[in-house]
mmCIF file of C-alpha atoms in Angstrom:
data_model
loop_
_atom_site.group_PDB
_atom_site.id
_atom_site.type_symbol
_atom_site.label_atom_id
_atom_site.label_comp_id
_atom_site.label_asym_id
_atom_site.label_seq_id
_atom_site.Cartn_x
_atom_site.Cartn_y
_atom_site.Cartn_z
ATOM 1 C CA LEU A 1 218.654 -26.132 145.053
ATOM 2 C CA ASP A 2 218.518 -24.839 148.325
ATOM 3 C CA VAL A 3 218.897 -20.919 148.012
ATOM 4 C CA GLY A 4 220.196 -19.476 150.975
ATOM 5 C CA CYS A 5 221.359 -22.823 152.391
ATOM 6 C CA GLY A 6 222.925 -21.709 155.463
ATOM 7 C CA LEU A 7 224.510 -24.963 156.963
ATOM 8 C CA GLY A 8 222.952 -27.041 154.662
ATOM 9 C CA PHE A 9 219.817 -29.029 156.688
ATOM 10 C CA VAL A 10 217.218 -28.769 153.979
ATOM 11 C CA SER A 11 220.315 -29.637 151.301
ATOM 12 C CA ARG A 12 221.145 -32.583 153.137
ATOM 13 C CA GLU A 13 217.270 -33.863 153.551
ATOM 14 C CA PHE A 14 217.160 -33.540 149.520
ATOM 15 C CA ALA A 15 220.296 -35.573 149.031
ATOM 16 C CA ARG A 16 219.358 -37.988 151.864
ATOM 17 C CA LEU A 17 215.986 -38.712 149.497
ATOM 18 C CA GLY A 18 217.904 -39.265 146.709
ATOM 19 C CA PHE A 19 218.164 -36.175 145.020
ATOM 20 C CA GLU A 20 220.828 -34.485 143.668
ATOM 21 C CA ALA A 21 221.160 -31.733 146.038
ATOM 22 C CA TYR A 22 222.918 -28.072 145.671
ATOM 23 C CA GLY A 23 223.308 -25.374 148.133
ATOM 24 C CA VAL A 24 224.281 -21.810 147.794
ATOM 25 C CA ASP A 25 224.893 -19.174 150.291
ATOM 26 C CA PHE A 26 225.898 -15.655 150.243
ATOM 27 C CA SER A 27 228.495 -15.956 153.410
ATOM 28 C CA LYS A 28 231.473 -17.716 152.508
ATOM 29 C CA GLU A 29 232.093 -18.752 156.442
ATOM 30 C CA VAL A 30 228.688 -20.463 155.984
ATOM 31 C CA ILE A 31 229.336 -22.532 152.851
ATOM 32 C CA LYS A 32 232.685 -23.322 154.558
ATOM 33 C CA ALA A 33 231.404 -24.681 157.251
ATOM 34 C CA ALA A 34 228.314 -26.560 155.508
ATOM 35 C CA LYS A 35 231.031 -28.450 153.382
ATOM 36 C CA ARG A 36 232.471 -29.571 156.591
ATOM 37 C CA TYR A 37 229.276 -31.147 157.918
ATOM 38 C CA VAL A 38 227.557 -32.201 154.851
ATOM 39 C CA SER A 39 229.699 -33.888 151.903
ATOM 40 C CA ALA A 40 226.610 -35.462 149.870
ATOM 41 C CA VAL A 41 225.550 -31.933 148.678
ATOM 42 C CA HIS A 42 227.235 -29.760 146.348
ATOM 43 C CA PHE A 43 227.753 -26.080 147.896
ATOM 44 C CA GLN A 44 229.125 -22.728 146.852
ATOM 45 C CA ARG A 45 229.039 -19.322 147.402
ATOM 46 C CA SER A 46 226.491 -16.984 145.237
ATOM 47 C CA SER A 47 224.474 -14.211 145.220
ATOM 48 C CA ILE A 48 220.781 -14.806 144.824
ATOM 49 C CA TYR A 49 220.873 -12.422 142.401
ATOM 50 C CA GLU A 50 223.224 -14.416 140.288
ATOM 51 C CA LEU A 51 222.826 -17.987 140.513
ATOM 52 C CA PRO A 52 225.990 -19.983 139.081
ATOM 53 C CA PHE A 53 223.891 -22.324 137.282
ATOM 54 C CA PRO A 54 222.336 -22.253 133.769
ATOM 55 C CA ASP A 55 218.778 -21.753 132.983
ATOM 56 C CA GLN A 56 216.365 -24.550 133.875
ATOM 57 C CA SER A 57 218.663 -26.537 135.814
ATOM 58 C CA PHE A 58 216.934 -27.618 138.703
ATOM 59 C CA ASP A 59 213.106 -29.665 139.535
ATOM 60 C CA VAL A 60 213.055 -28.025 142.964
ATOM 61 C CA VAL A 61 214.238 -24.757 144.192
ATOM 62 C CA THR A 62 213.501 -23.594 147.659
ATOM 63 C CA CYS A 63 214.031 -20.283 149.103
ATOM 64 C CA LEU A 64 213.304 -20.456 152.978
ATOM 65 C CA GLY A 65 213.655 -17.735 155.139
ATOM 66 C CA VAL A 66 215.704 -15.789 152.885
ATOM 67 C CA LEU A 67 213.389 -13.694 150.612
ATOM 68 C CA GLN A 68 212.614 -11.397 153.913
ATOM 69 C CA THR A 69 216.373 -10.378 153.648
ATOM 70 C CA VAL A 70 216.924 -9.375 150.086
ATOM 71 C CA ALA A 71 216.859 -5.849 148.614
ATOM 72 C CA ASP A 72 215.101 -7.096 145.648
ATOM 73 C CA PRO A 73 212.457 -9.930 145.849
ATOM 74 C CA SER A 74 211.496 -9.694 142.373
ATOM 75 C CA GLU A 75 214.566 -9.957 140.846
ATOM 76 C CA ALA A 76 215.706 -12.791 143.248
ATOM 77 C CA ILE A 77 212.290 -14.400 142.013
ATOM 78 C CA ASN A 78 213.519 -13.827 138.608
ATOM 79 C CA GLU A 79 216.778 -15.523 139.115
ATOM 80 C CA MET A 80 215.514 -18.551 141.197
ATOM 81 C CA SER A 81 212.561 -19.037 138.185
ATOM 82 C CA ARG A 82 215.206 -18.995 135.416
ATOM 83 C CA VAL A 83 217.370 -21.826 136.843
ATOM 84 C CA LEU A 84 213.972 -23.671 137.683
ATOM 85 C CA LYS A 85 212.758 -26.014 134.836
ATOM 86 C CA GLN A 86 209.575 -25.941 133.357
ATOM 87 C CA GLY A 87 206.803 -27.922 135.567
ATOM 88 C CA GLY A 88 209.579 -27.418 138.550
ATOM 89 C CA LEU A 89 208.331 -26.368 142.046
ATOM 90 C CA LEU A 90 209.769 -23.181 143.680
ATOM 91 C CA VAL A 91 208.943 -23.173 147.546
ATOM 92 C CA ILE A 92 209.467 -20.172 149.320
ATOM 93 C CA ARG A 93 209.061 -19.729 153.437
ATOM 94 C CA THR A 94 209.036 -15.953 154.473
ATOM 95 C CA LEU A 95 207.396 -13.445 157.356
ATOM 96 C CA ASN A 96 203.893 -12.865 157.416
ATOM 97 C CA THR A 97 202.745 -9.089 157.358
ATOM 98 C CA PHE A 98 199.755 -10.027 158.822
ATOM 99 C CA ALA A 99 201.165 -11.766 161.779
ATOM 100 C CA LEU A 100 199.771 -10.540 165.249
ATOM 101 C CA SER A 101 203.275 -9.347 166.254
ATOM 102 C CA SER A 102 203.228 -7.198 162.782
ATOM 103 C CA PHE A 103 200.055 -5.187 164.472
ATOM 104 C CA ARG A 104 201.721 -4.582 167.488
ATOM 105 C CA GLY A 105 204.488 -2.389 165.891
ATOM 106 C CA LYS A 106 207.364 -4.679 165.908
ATOM 107 C CA LYS A 107 208.342 -4.542 162.447
ATOM 108 C CA SER A 108 211.841 -4.959 161.815
ATOM 109 C CA LEU A 109 214.371 -2.648 160.170
ATOM 110 C CA PHE A 110 216.150 -5.547 158.476
ATOM 111 C CA PHE A 111 213.363 -8.127 157.472
ATOM 112 C CA THR A 112 210.563 -7.694 154.852
ATOM 113 C CA PHE A 113 207.368 -9.031 155.858
ATOM 114 C CA TYR A 114 205.288 -10.204 152.852
ATOM 115 C CA ASN A 115 201.268 -10.337 152.467
ATOM 116 C CA PRO A 116 200.476 -13.751 151.298
ATOM 117 C CA PHE A 117 198.211 -12.950 148.719
ATOM 118 C CA GLN A 118 200.283 -10.255 147.204
ATOM 119 C CA LEU A 119 203.182 -12.563 146.946
ATOM 120 C CA LYS A 120 200.931 -15.377 145.231
ATOM 121 C CA LYS A 121 199.935 -12.522 142.424
ATOM 122 C CA ILE A 122 203.699 -11.663 141.963
ATOM 123 C CA LEU A 123 204.345 -15.490 141.436
ATOM 124 C CA LYS A 124 201.184 -15.824 138.910
ATOM 125 C CA LYS A 125 202.782 -12.307 137.044
ATOM 126 C CA LYS A 126 206.353 -14.603 136.765
ATOM 127 C CA ASN A 127 204.503 -17.632 135.296
ATOM 128 C CA PHE A 128 203.875 -19.482 138.291
ATOM 129 C CA GLY A 129 200.509 -21.845 138.495
ATOM 130 C CA LYS A 130 199.144 -23.732 141.018
ATOM 131 C CA ILE A 131 200.283 -21.875 143.530
ATOM 132 C CA SER A 132 199.092 -22.564 147.378
ATOM 133 C CA ILE A 133 199.801 -20.958 150.647
ATOM 134 C CA LYS A 134 200.579 -23.331 153.667
ATOM 135 C CA GLY A 135 200.224 -22.152 157.039
ATOM 136 C CA ILE A 136 202.846 -22.651 159.469
ATOM 137 C CA TYR A 137 201.487 -24.032 163.010
ATOM 138 C CA ILE A 138 202.887 -23.706 166.203
ATOM 139 C CA CYS A 139 201.720 -25.851 169.075
ATOM 140 C CA PRO A 140 202.347 -26.028 172.411
ATOM 141 C CA LYS A 141 204.401 -29.192 174.145
ATOM 142 C CA PHE A 142 201.466 -30.378 176.073
ATOM 143 C CA ILE A 143 199.329 -31.202 172.866
ATOM 144 C CA LYS A 144 202.393 -33.008 171.462
ATOM 145 C CA PHE A 145 200.026 -35.925 170.871
ATOM 146 C CA PHE A 146 197.401 -34.225 169.238
ATOM 147 C CA THR A 147 200.335 -32.576 166.824
ATOM 148 C CA GLN A 148 201.680 -35.795 166.024
ATOM 149 C CA ALA A 149 198.516 -37.433 164.969
ATOM 150 C CA ILE A 150 197.295 -34.649 163.211
ATOM 151 C CA LEU A 151 200.940 -35.078 160.826
ATOM 152 C CA ARG A 152 200.202 -38.775 160.790
ATOM 153 C CA MET A 153 196.597 -38.829 159.456
ATOM 154 C CA LYS A 154 197.592 -35.854 157.123
ATOM 155 C CA LEU A 155 194.880 -33.855 158.859
ATOM 156 C CA TYR A 156 196.918 -30.655 158.137
ATOM 157 C CA LYS A 157 195.899 -30.352 154.431
ATOM 158 C CA ILE A 158 192.271 -29.321 155.871
ATOM 159 C CA PHE A 159 193.655 -27.137 158.453
ATOM 160 C CA ASN A 160 195.561 -25.457 155.368
ATOM 161 C CA VAL A 161 191.861 -24.987 154.187
ATOM 162 C CA LEU A 162 189.558 -24.324 157.013
ATOM 163 C CA PHE A 163 191.922 -22.647 159.122
ATOM 164 C CA LEU A 164 193.582 -20.306 156.434
ATOM 165 C CA PRO A 165 192.110 -17.203 157.780
ATOM 166 C CA ILE A 166 193.040 -18.178 161.468
ATOM 167 C CA PHE A 167 196.861 -18.797 160.232
ATOM 168 C CA ILE A 168 196.954 -15.528 158.253
ATOM 169 C CA PHE A 169 196.678 -13.613 161.617
ATOM 170 C CA SER A 170 198.489 -15.762 163.755
ATOM 171 C CA SER A 171 201.616 -17.365 162.255
ATOM 172 C CA HIS A 172 204.819 -15.383 161.868
ATOM 173 C CA SER A 173 205.614 -16.868 158.595
ATOM 174 C CA PHE A 174 204.094 -18.941 155.824
ATOM 175 C CA TYR A 175 205.092 -20.990 153.059
ATOM 176 C CA ILE A 176 204.211 -20.343 149.552
ATOM 177 C CA GLU A 177 204.444 -23.127 146.574
ATOM 178 C CA GLY A 178 204.200 -22.574 142.774
ATOM 179 C CA ILE A 179 204.742 -24.597 139.527
ATOM 180 C CA LYS A 180 206.585 -23.016 136.829
ATOM 181 C CA LYS A 181 204.334 -23.026 133.929
ATOM 182 C CA ILE A 182 205.335 -25.275 130.784
ATOM 183 C CA TYR A 183 205.306 -23.435 127.552
ATOM 184 C CA GLU A 184 204.820 -25.464 124.204
ATOM 185 C CA LYS A 185 207.202 -24.109 121.184
ATOM 186 C CA ASN A 186 205.115 -23.374 117.896
ATOM 187 C CA CYS A 187 206.308 -25.848 115.565
#
């Protein structure tokens, strides 16, 4: 499930990889456009607070660039958790409160910036485990070859550990991933 799917670029990639993909967005016009351009995805209009799916419907839920726009992020996370299966993966990308632009007084009236470590605590309280924070690195075009080599050799995994302090203060946004904990019923 891609929450806040927009025109369905992420949803389309899920479908291309063989997943049964769903996308929801609050905008009726955006969903209408997504349906015209991407046929392999089930799109529908929905509020992030009332997802139209039964409990534990999805193996993966993404929310990319949306959490910073909602009025009640805790309720949004609750609802995404509700439709996520136990052992499922939640991926959120949102704005970083530690970004250098934040310190220059460029806070927005329309977006909320998040402390990656506080968001990690929130996910822990909401029964997520194996939570990781991942940096978003932006490299100039003149070092494109270097960037491609980093991706090919999967060195970005090392960068997320070694350069996490640098990323926290330089990256405008971040990814946070968590696995919904599995609970065994007492017999």
